[in-house]
PDB file of C-alpha atoms in Angstrom:
ATOM      1  CA  UNK A   1     -11.276  -8.207 -33.366  1.00 49.00           C
ATOM      2  CA  UNK A   2     -13.333  -9.115 -30.297  1.00 46.00           C
ATOM      3  CA  UNK A   3     -10.430 -11.175 -28.910  1.00 44.00           C
ATOM      4  CA  UNK A   4      -8.058  -8.229 -29.316  1.00 41.00           C
ATOM      5  CA  UNK A   5     -10.449  -5.936 -27.433  1.00 38.00           C
ATOM      6  CA  UNK A   6     -10.802  -8.428 -24.596  1.00 36.00           C
ATOM      7  CA  UNK A   7      -7.016  -8.793 -24.334  1.00 41.00           C
ATOM      8  CA  UNK A   8      -6.543  -5.020 -24.229  1.00 38.00           C
ATOM      9  CA  UNK A   9      -9.318  -4.599 -21.637  1.00 40.00           C
ATOM     10  CA  UNK A  10      -7.882  -7.312 -19.399  1.00 39.00           C
ATOM     11  CA  UNK A  11      -4.356  -5.905 -19.725  1.00 42.00           C
ATOM     12  CA  UNK A  12      -5.488  -2.402 -18.851  1.00 44.00           C
ATOM     13  CA  UNK A  13      -7.617  -3.509 -15.929  1.00 44.00           C
ATOM     14  CA  UNK A  14      -4.713  -5.525 -14.531  1.00 47.00           C
ATOM     15  CA  UNK A  15      -2.380  -2.554 -14.749  1.00 48.00           C
ATOM     16  CA  UNK A  16      -4.878  -0.199 -13.197  1.00 46.00           C
ATOM     17  CA  UNK A  17      -5.485  -2.293 -10.094  1.00 45.00           C
ATOM     18  CA  UNK A  18      -1.787  -3.008  -9.487  1.00 48.00           C
ATOM     19  CA  UNK A  19      -0.702   0.620  -9.326  1.00 52.00           C
ATOM     20  CA  UNK A  20       0.860   1.831  -6.112  1.00 52.00           C
ATOM     21  CA  UNK A  21       1.919   5.393  -6.787  1.00 55.00           C
ATOM     22  CA  UNK A  22       4.760   5.337  -4.283  1.00 77.00           C
ATOM     23  CA  UNK A  23       5.683   4.022  -0.898  1.00 86.00           C
ATOM     24  CA  UNK A  24       8.290   4.795   1.713  1.00 94.00           C
ATOM     25  CA  UNK A  25       9.561   2.679   4.581  1.00 96.00           C
ATOM     26  CA  UNK A  26      11.627   3.727   7.576  1.00 96.00           C
ATOM     27  CA  UNK A  27      12.738   1.458  10.427  1.00 96.00           C
ATOM     28  CA  UNK A  28      12.297   2.963  13.890  1.00 96.00           C
ATOM     29  CA  UNK A  29      13.330   1.878  17.375  1.00 94.00           C
ATOM     30  CA  UNK A  30      11.419  -1.411  17.748  1.00 94.00           C
ATOM     31  CA  UNK A  31       9.227  -0.906  14.699  1.00 96.00           C
ATOM     32  CA  UNK A  32       8.672   1.010  11.500  1.00 97.00           C
ATOM     33  CA  UNK A  33       6.905   3.797   9.648  1.00 97.00           C
ATOM     34  CA  UNK A  34       5.366   3.012   6.265  1.00 97.00           C
ATOM     35  CA  UNK A  35       3.760   5.469   3.870  1.00 97.00           C
ATOM     36  CA  UNK A  36       1.906   4.748   0.652  1.00 94.00           C
ATOM     37  CA  UNK A  37       0.351   7.162  -1.816  1.00 91.00           C
ATOM     38  CA  UNK A  38      -3.027   6.315  -3.296  1.00 89.00           C
ATOM     39  CA  UNK A  39      -4.428   6.808  -6.767  1.00 83.00           C
ATOM     40  CA  UNK A  40      -7.907   6.638  -8.192  1.00 82.00           C
ATOM     41  CA  UNK A  41      -7.262   2.885  -8.556  1.00 81.00           C
ATOM     42  CA  UNK A  42      -5.906   2.324  -5.031  1.00 83.00           C
ATOM     43  CA  UNK A  43      -8.122   4.431  -2.789  1.00 89.00           C
ATOM     44  CA  UNK A  44      -7.439   4.644   0.929  1.00 88.00           C
ATOM     45  CA  UNK A  45     -10.811   3.112   1.837  1.00 89.00           C
ATOM     46  CA  UNK A  46     -10.772   0.225  -0.678  1.00 92.00           C
ATOM     47  CA  UNK A  47     -10.230  -3.155   1.051  1.00 94.00           C
ATOM     48  CA  UNK A  48      -8.469  -4.638  -1.995  1.00 93.00           C
ATOM     49  CA  UNK A  49      -6.077  -1.689  -2.209  1.00 92.00           C
ATOM     50  CA  UNK A  50      -5.502  -1.875   1.558  1.00 93.00           C
ATOM     51  CA  UNK A  51      -4.612  -5.562   1.245  1.00 94.00           C
ATOM     52  CA  UNK A  52      -2.091  -4.681  -1.467  1.00 93.00           C
ATOM     53  CA  UNK A  53      -0.527  -1.966   0.690  1.00 93.00           C
ATOM     54  CA  UNK A  54      -0.204  -4.410   3.590  1.00 95.00           C
ATOM     55  CA  UNK A  55       1.263  -7.039   1.237  1.00 95.00           C
ATOM     56  CA  UNK A  56       3.845  -4.464   0.108  1.00 94.00           C
ATOM     57  CA  UNK A  57       4.652  -3.632   3.741  1.00 96.00           C
ATOM     58  CA  UNK A  58       5.051  -7.320   4.586  1.00 96.00           C
ATOM     59  CA  UNK A  59       7.318  -7.811   1.564  1.00 96.00           C
ATOM     60  CA  UNK A  60       9.554  -4.965   2.785  1.00 96.00           C
ATOM     61  CA  UNK A  61       9.614  -6.363   6.327  1.00 96.00           C
ATOM     62  CA  UNK A  62      10.476  -9.851   5.046  1.00 96.00           C
ATOM     63  CA  UNK A  63      13.223  -8.786   2.639  1.00 96.00           C
ATOM     64  CA  UNK A  64      14.722  -6.427   5.236  1.00 94.00           C
ATOM     65  CA  UNK A  65      14.551  -9.032   8.039  1.00 95.00           C
ATOM     66  CA  UNK A  66      12.671  -6.555  10.212  1.00 95.00           C
ATOM     67  CA  UNK A  67       9.971  -7.730  12.649  1.00 96.00           C
ATOM     68  CA  UNK A  68      10.806 -11.382  12.010  1.00 95.00           C
ATOM     69  CA  UNK A  69       8.513 -12.443  14.881  1.00 96.00           C
ATOM     70  CA  UNK A  70       5.573 -10.445  13.508  1.00 96.00           C
ATOM     71  CA  UNK A  71       4.268  -6.903  13.833  1.00 97.00           C
ATOM     72  CA  UNK A  72       1.299  -4.840  14.905  1.00 98.00           C
ATOM     73  CA  UNK A  73       0.017  -1.688  13.221  1.00 98.00           C
ATOM     74  CA  UNK A  74      -0.295   0.819  16.061  1.00 98.00           C
ATOM     75  CA  UNK A  75      -1.584   3.770  14.047  1.00 98.00           C
ATOM     76  CA  UNK A  76      -3.019   4.338  10.566  1.00 97.00           C
ATOM     77  CA  UNK A  77      -3.767   7.830   9.342  1.00 97.00           C
ATOM     78  CA  UNK A  78      -4.891   9.208   6.005  1.00 96.00           C
ATOM     79  CA  UNK A  79      -3.932  12.651   4.714  1.00 95.00           C
ATOM     80  CA  UNK A  80      -5.682  14.182   1.703  1.00 94.00           C
ATOM     81  CA  UNK A  81      -3.154  15.516  -0.818  1.00 92.00           C
ATOM     82  CA  UNK A  82      -5.301  16.628  -3.785  1.00 92.00           C
ATOM     83  CA  UNK A  83      -8.203  15.303  -5.806  1.00 90.00           C
ATOM     84  CA  UNK A  84      -8.264  11.533  -5.389  1.00 86.00           C
ATOM     85  CA  UNK A  85      -4.703  11.337  -4.057  1.00 89.00           C
ATOM     86  CA  UNK A  86      -4.161  10.528  -0.390  1.00 93.00           C
ATOM     87  CA  UNK A  87      -1.156   9.522   1.696  1.00 95.00           C
ATOM     88  CA  UNK A  88      -1.719   6.566   4.011  1.00 96.00           C
ATOM     89  CA  UNK A  89       0.687   6.411   6.955  1.00 97.00           C
ATOM     90  CA  UNK A  90       1.210   3.350   9.140  1.00 98.00           C
ATOM     91  CA  UNK A  91       3.144   3.168  12.393  1.00 98.00           C
ATOM     92  CA  UNK A  92       3.986  -0.300  13.600  1.00 98.00           C
ATOM     93  CA  UNK A  93       5.918  -2.143  16.245  1.00 98.00           C
ATOM     94  CA  UNK A  94       7.667  -5.459  16.114  1.00 97.00           C
ATOM     95  CA  UNK A  95       6.387  -8.286  18.327  1.00 96.00           C
TER      96      UNK A  95
END
């Protein structure tokens, strides 16, 4: 019984921390715009959640062959949507 509870707890905690509600990516002239919604598990001011958002951005850049020489985030802004939900917007330029 204890083993089953531990397995369920670990499974649920893993799912909760991996949630990215949604994201959107748009190439621009010489760069990109990236948007990611937050949840109560991926707050805009949580360093772990921020690292996951950046990892998602880098995955998109890599698979799209955009900014192959690197990139720089030129602007990051957070917009409150409702409750614990925020939109995090990133503007970036290719190096």
